[in-house]
PDB file of C-alpha atoms in Angstrom:
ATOM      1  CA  UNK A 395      52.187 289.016  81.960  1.00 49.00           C
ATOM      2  CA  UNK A 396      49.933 286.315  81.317  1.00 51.00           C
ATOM      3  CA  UNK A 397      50.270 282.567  82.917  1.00 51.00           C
ATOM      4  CA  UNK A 398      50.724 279.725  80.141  1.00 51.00           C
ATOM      5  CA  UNK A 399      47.034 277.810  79.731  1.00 51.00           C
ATOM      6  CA  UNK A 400      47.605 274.266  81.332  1.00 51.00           C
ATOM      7  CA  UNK A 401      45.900 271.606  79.395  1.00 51.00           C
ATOM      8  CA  UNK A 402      44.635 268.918  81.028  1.00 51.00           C
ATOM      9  CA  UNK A 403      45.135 265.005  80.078  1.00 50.00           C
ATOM     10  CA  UNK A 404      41.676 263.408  79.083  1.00 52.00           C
ATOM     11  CA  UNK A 405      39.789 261.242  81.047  1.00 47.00           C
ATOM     12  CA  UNK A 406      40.201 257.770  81.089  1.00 47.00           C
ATOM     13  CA  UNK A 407      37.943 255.586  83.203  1.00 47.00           C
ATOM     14  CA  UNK A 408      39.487 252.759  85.441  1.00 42.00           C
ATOM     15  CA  UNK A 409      38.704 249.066  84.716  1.00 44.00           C
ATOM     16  CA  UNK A 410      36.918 247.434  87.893  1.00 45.00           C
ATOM     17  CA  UNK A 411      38.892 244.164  86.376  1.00 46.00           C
ATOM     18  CA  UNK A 412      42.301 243.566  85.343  1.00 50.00           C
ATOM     19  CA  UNK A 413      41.940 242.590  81.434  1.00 48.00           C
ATOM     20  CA  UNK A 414      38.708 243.453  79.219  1.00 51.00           C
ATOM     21  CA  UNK A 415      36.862 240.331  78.633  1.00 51.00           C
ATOM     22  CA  UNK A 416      36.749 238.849  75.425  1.00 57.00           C
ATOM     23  CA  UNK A 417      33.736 237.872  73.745  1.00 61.00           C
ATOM     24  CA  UNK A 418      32.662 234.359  72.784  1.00 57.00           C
ATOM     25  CA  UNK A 419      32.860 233.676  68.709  1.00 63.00           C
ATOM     26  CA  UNK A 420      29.958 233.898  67.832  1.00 67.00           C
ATOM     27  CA  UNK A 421      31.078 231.250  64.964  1.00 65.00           C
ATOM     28  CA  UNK A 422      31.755 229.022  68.448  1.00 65.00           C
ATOM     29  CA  UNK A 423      28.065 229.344  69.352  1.00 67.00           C
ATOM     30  CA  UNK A 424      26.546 228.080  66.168  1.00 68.00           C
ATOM     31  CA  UNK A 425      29.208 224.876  65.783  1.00 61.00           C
ATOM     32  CA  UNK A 426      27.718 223.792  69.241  1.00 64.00           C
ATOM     33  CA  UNK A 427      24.552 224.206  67.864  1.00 63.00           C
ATOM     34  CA  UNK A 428      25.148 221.818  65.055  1.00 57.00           C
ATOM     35  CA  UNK A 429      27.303 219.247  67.089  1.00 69.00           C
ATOM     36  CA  UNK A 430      24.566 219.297  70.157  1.00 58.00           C
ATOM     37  CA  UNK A 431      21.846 218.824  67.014  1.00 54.00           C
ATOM     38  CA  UNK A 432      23.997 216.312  64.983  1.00 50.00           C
ATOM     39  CA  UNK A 433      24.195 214.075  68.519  1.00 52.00           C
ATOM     40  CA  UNK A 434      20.472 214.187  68.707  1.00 55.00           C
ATOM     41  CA  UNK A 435      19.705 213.214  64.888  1.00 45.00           C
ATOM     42  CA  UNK A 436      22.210 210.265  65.538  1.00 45.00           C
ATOM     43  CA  UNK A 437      20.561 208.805  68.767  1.00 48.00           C
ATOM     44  CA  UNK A 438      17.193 209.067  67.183  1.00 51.00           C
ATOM     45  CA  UNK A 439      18.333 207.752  63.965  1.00 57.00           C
ATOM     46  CA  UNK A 440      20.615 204.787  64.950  1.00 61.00           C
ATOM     47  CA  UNK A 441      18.618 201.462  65.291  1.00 86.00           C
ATOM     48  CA  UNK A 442      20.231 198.892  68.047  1.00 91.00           C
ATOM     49  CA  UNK A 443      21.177 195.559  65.414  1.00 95.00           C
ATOM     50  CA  UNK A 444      20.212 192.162  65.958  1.00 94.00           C
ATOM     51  CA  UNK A 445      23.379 191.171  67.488  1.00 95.00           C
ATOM     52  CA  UNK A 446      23.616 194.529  69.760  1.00 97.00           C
ATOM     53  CA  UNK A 447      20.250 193.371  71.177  1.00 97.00           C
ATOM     54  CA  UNK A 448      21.006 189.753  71.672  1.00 98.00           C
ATOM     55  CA  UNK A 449      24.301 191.231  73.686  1.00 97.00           C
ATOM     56  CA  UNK A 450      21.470 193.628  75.507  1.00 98.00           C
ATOM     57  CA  UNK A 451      19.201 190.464  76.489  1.00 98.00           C
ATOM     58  CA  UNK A 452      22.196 187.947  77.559  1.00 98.00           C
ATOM     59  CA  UNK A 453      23.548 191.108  79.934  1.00 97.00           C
ATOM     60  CA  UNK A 454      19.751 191.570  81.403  1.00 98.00           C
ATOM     61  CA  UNK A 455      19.198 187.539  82.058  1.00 98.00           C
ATOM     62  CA  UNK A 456      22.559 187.420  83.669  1.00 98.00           C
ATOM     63  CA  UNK A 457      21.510 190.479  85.826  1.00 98.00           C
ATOM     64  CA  UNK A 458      18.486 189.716  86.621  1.00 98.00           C
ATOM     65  CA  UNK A 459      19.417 186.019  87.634  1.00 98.00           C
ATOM     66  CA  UNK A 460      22.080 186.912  89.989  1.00 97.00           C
ATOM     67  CA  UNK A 461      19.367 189.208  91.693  1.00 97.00           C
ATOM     68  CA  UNK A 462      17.168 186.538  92.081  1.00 98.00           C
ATOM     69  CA  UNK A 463      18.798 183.215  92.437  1.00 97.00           C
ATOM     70  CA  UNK A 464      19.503 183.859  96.441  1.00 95.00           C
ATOM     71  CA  UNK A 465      16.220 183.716  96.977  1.00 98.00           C
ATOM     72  CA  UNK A 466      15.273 180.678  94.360  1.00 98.00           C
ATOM     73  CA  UNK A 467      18.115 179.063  96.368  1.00 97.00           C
ATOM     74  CA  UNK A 468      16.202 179.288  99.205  1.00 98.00           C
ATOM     75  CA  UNK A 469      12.940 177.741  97.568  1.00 98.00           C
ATOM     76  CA  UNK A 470      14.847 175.024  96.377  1.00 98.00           C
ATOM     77  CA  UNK A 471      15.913 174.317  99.698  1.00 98.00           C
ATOM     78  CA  UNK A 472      12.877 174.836 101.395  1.00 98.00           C
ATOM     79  CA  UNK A 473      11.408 172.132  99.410  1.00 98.00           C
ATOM     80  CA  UNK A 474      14.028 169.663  99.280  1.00 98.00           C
ATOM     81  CA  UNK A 475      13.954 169.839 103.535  1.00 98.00           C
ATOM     82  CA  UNK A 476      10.352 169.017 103.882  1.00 98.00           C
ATOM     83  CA  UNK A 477      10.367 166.312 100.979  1.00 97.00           C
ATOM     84  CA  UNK A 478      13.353 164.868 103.301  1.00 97.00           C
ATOM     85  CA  UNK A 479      11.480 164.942 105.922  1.00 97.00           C
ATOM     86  CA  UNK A 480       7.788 163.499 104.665  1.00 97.00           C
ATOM     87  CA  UNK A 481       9.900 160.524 103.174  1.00 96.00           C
ATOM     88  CA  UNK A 482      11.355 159.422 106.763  1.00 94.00           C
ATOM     89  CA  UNK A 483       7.592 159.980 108.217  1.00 94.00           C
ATOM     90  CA  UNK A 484       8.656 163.084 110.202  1.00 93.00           C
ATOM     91  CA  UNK A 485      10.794 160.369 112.362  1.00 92.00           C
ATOM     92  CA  UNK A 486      13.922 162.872 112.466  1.00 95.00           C
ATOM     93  CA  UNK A 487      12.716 165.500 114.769  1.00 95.00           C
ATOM     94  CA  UNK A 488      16.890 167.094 114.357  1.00 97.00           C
ATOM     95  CA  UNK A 489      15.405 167.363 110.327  1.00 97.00           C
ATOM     96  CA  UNK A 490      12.260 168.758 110.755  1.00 98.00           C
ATOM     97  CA  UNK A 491      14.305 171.586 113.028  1.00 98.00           C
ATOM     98  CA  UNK A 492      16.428 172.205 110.635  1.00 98.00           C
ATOM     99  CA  UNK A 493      13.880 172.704 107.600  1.00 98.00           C
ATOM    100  CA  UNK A 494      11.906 174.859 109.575  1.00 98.00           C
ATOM    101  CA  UNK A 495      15.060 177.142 110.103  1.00 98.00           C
ATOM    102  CA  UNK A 496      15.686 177.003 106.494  1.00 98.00           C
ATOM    103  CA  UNK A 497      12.308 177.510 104.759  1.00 98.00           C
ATOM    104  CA  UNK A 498      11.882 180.502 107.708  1.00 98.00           C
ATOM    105  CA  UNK A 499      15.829 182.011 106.470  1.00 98.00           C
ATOM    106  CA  UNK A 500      14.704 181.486 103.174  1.00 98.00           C
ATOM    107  CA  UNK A 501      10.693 183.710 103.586  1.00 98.00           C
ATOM    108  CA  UNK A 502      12.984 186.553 105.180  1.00 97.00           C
ATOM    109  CA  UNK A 503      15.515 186.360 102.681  1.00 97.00           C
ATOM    110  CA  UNK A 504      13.014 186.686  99.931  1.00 97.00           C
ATOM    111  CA  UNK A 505      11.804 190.126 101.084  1.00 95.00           C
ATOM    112  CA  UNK A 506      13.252 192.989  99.557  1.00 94.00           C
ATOM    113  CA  UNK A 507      14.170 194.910 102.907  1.00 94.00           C
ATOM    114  CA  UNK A 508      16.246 191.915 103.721  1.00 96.00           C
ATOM    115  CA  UNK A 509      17.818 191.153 100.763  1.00 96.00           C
ATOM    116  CA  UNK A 510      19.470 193.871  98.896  1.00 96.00           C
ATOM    117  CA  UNK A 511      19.731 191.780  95.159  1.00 96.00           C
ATOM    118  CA  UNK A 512      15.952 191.782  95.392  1.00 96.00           C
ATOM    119  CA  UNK A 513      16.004 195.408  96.010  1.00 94.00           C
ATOM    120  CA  UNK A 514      17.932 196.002  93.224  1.00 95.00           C
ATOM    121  CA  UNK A 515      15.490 194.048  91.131  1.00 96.00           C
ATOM    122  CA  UNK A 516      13.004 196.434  92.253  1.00 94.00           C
ATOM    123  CA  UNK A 517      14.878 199.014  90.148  1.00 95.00           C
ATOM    124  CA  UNK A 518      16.395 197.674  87.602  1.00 97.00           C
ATOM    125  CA  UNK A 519      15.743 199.768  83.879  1.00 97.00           C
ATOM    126  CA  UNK A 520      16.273 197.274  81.049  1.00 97.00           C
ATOM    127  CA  UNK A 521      18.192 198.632  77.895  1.00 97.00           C
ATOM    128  CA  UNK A 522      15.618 200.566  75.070  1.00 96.00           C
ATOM    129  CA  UNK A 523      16.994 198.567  72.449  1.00 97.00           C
ATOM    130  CA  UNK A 524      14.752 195.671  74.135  1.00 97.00           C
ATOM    131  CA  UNK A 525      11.723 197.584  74.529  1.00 95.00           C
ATOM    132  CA  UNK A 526       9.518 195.488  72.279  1.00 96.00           C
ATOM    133  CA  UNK A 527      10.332 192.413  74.217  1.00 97.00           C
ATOM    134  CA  UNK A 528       8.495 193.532  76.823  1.00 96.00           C
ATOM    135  CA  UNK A 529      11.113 192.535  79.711  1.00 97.00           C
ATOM    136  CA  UNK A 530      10.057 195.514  82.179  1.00 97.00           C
ATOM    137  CA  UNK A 531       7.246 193.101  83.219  1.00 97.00           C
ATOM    138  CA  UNK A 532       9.612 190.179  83.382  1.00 97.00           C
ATOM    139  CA  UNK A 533      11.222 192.354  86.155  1.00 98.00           C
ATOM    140  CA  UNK A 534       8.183 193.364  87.870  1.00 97.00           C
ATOM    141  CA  UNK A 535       7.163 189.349  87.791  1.00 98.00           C
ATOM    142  CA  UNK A 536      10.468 188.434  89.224  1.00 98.00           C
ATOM    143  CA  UNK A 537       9.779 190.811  92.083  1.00 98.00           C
ATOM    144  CA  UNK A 538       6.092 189.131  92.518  1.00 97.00           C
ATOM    145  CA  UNK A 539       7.196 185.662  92.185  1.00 98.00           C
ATOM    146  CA  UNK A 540       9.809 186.673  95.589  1.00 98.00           C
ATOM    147  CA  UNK A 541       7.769 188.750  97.051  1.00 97.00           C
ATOM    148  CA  UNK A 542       5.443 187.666  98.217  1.00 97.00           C
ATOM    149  CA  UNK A 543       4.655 184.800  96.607  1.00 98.00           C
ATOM    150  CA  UNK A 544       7.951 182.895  97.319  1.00 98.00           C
ATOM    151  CA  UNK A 545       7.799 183.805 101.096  1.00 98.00           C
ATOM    152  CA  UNK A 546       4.319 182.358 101.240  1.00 98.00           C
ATOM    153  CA  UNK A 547       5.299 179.269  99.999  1.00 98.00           C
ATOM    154  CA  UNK A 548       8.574 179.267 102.694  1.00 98.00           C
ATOM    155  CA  UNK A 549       6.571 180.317 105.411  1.00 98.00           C
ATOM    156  CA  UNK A 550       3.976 177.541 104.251  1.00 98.00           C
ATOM    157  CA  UNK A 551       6.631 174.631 104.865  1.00 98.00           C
ATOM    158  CA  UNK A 552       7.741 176.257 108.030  1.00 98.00           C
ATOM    159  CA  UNK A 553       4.284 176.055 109.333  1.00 98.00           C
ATOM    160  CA  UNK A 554       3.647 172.309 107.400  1.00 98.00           C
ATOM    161  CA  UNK A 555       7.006 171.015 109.388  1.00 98.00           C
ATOM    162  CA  UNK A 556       5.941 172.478 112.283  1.00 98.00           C
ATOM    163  CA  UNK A 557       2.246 170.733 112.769  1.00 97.00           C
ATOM    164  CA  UNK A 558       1.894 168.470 115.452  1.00 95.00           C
ATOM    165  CA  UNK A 559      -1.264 166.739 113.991  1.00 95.00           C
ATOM    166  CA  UNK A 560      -2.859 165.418 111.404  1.00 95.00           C
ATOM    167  CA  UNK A 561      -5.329 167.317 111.217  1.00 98.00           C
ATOM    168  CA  UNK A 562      -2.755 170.620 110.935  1.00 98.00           C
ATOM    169  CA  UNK A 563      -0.742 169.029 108.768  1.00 97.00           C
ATOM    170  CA  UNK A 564      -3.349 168.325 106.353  1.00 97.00           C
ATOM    171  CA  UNK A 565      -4.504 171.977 106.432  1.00 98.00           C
ATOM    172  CA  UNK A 566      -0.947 173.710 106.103  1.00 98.00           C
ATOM    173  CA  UNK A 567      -0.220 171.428 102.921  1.00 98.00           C
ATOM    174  CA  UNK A 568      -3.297 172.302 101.439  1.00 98.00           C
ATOM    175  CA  UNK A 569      -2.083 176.498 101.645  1.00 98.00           C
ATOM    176  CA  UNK A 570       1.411 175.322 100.943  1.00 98.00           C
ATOM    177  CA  UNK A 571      -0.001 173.781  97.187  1.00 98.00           C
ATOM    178  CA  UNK A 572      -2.306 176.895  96.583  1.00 98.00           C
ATOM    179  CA  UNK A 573       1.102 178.837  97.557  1.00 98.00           C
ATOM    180  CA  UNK A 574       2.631 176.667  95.162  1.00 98.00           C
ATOM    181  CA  UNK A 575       0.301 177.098  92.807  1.00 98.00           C
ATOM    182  CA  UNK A 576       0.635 180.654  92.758  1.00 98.00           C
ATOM    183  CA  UNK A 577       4.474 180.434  92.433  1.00 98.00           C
ATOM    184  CA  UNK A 578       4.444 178.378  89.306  1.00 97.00           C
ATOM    185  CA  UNK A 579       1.967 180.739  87.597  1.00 97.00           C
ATOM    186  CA  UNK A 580       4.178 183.600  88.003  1.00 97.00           C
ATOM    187  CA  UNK A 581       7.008 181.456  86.838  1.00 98.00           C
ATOM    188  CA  UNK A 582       5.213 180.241  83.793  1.00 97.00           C
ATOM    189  CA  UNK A 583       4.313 184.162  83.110  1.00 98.00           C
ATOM    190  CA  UNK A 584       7.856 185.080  82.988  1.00 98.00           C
ATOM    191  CA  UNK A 585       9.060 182.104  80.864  1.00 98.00           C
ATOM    192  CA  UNK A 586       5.829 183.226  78.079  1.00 98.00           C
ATOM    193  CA  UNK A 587       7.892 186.783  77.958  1.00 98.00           C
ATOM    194  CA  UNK A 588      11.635 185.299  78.225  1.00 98.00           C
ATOM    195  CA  UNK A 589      11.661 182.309  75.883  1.00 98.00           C
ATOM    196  CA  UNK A 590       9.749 183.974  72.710  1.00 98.00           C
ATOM    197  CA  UNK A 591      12.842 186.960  73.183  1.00 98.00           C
ATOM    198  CA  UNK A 592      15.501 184.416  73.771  1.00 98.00           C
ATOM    199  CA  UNK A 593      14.198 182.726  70.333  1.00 97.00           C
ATOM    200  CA  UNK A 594      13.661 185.639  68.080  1.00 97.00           C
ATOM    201  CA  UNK A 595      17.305 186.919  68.970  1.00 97.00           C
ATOM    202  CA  UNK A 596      19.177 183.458  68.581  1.00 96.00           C
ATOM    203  CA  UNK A 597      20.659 183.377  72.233  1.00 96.00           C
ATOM    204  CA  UNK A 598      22.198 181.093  74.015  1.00 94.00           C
ATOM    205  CA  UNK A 599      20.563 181.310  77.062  1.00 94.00           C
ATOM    206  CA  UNK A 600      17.437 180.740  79.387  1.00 95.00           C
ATOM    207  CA  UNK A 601      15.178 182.345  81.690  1.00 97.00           C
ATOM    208  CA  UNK A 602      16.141 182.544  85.620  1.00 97.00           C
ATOM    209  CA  UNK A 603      15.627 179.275  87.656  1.00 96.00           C
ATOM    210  CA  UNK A 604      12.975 179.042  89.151  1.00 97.00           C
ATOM    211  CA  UNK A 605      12.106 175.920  91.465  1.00 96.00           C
ATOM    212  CA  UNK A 606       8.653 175.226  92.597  1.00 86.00           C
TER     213      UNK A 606
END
């Protein structure tokens, strides 16, 4: 008598992972297409308005005048110590002390490793919606007009306060006013850029102080 024939089950692989995975819409793929294109259309369509600009340029003088006016303080002060102290004939010898402590706290405060405002200034981007205006080098001046120019002038009363003769004297003024000199150039640059873009826009506003 012959044995039954055994059939056996058929084979069915194992899964390395617990569920199949399920494949991405394809549908899903193309609507990200068109959203990711429909954001780029808009950004390079959409021009910045008059009064979104004039918000852009009050935002970048108030910026860029907090980064600065530490070390315009210090000018100020610099100057307003040694004009003290020519008008009493260098008789206070407490005052010219003390102005050569400032205008040298003022030179070091000036420099960007010391000071981390003007470091920021060193990098700050100003909005695209102001491109035109130019501003970028009303940034860079900023940075020239502290550093270096406003520590020469500093370091230039420092040394003025701190002559002993006539002679000396006479020479250190003479760098301190081409110092000064300098300084107000840069400052007069900046205003040409600032003012023309504070105008055009209607803002209520005005370039950084800057004494000299």
């Amino acid at each position: 008598m012959s044995s039954p024939t055994r059939t056996n089950p058929p084979y069915i692989p194992i899964r390395s992972s617990a569920w199949p995975a399920r494949r991405m819409p394809r549908w899903w793929l193309l609507a990200g297409a068109v959203l990711v294109a429909c954001a780029i259309a808009v950004a390079l369509v959409h021009k910045p308005s008059t009064a979104e600009r004039a918000s852009d340029l009050r935002g970048v003088l108030r910026d860029v005048t907090a980064d600065i006016e530490s070390c315009a303080g210090g000018v100020g002060e610099s100057l307003a110590a040694l004009h003290q102290v020519q008008a009493t004939g260098y008789q206070s010898s407490s005052d010219v002390n003390d102005g050569i402590s400032v205008a040298q706290q003022g030179a070091a405060n000036c420099a960007p490793a010391n000071n981390e405002q003007i470091d920021d200034l060193e990098n700050y981007q100003v909005p695209e919606s102001l491109s035109s205006y130019r501003l970028a080098a009303v940034v860079t001046g900023l940075v020239a007009w502290a550093a270096p120019d406003a520590e020469a002038v500093q370091t230039d009363v420092a040394t003025v306060l701190a002559a002993r003769t006539p002679a000396a004297r006479a020479t250190a003024q003479a760098a301190l006013q081409r110092a000064l000199t300098k300084l107000d150039a840069q400052r007069t640059a900046i205003d040409a850029i600032v003012n023309p873009a504070i105008k055009s826009l209607g803002v209520k506003a005005a370039p950084p102080r800057l004494p000299g």
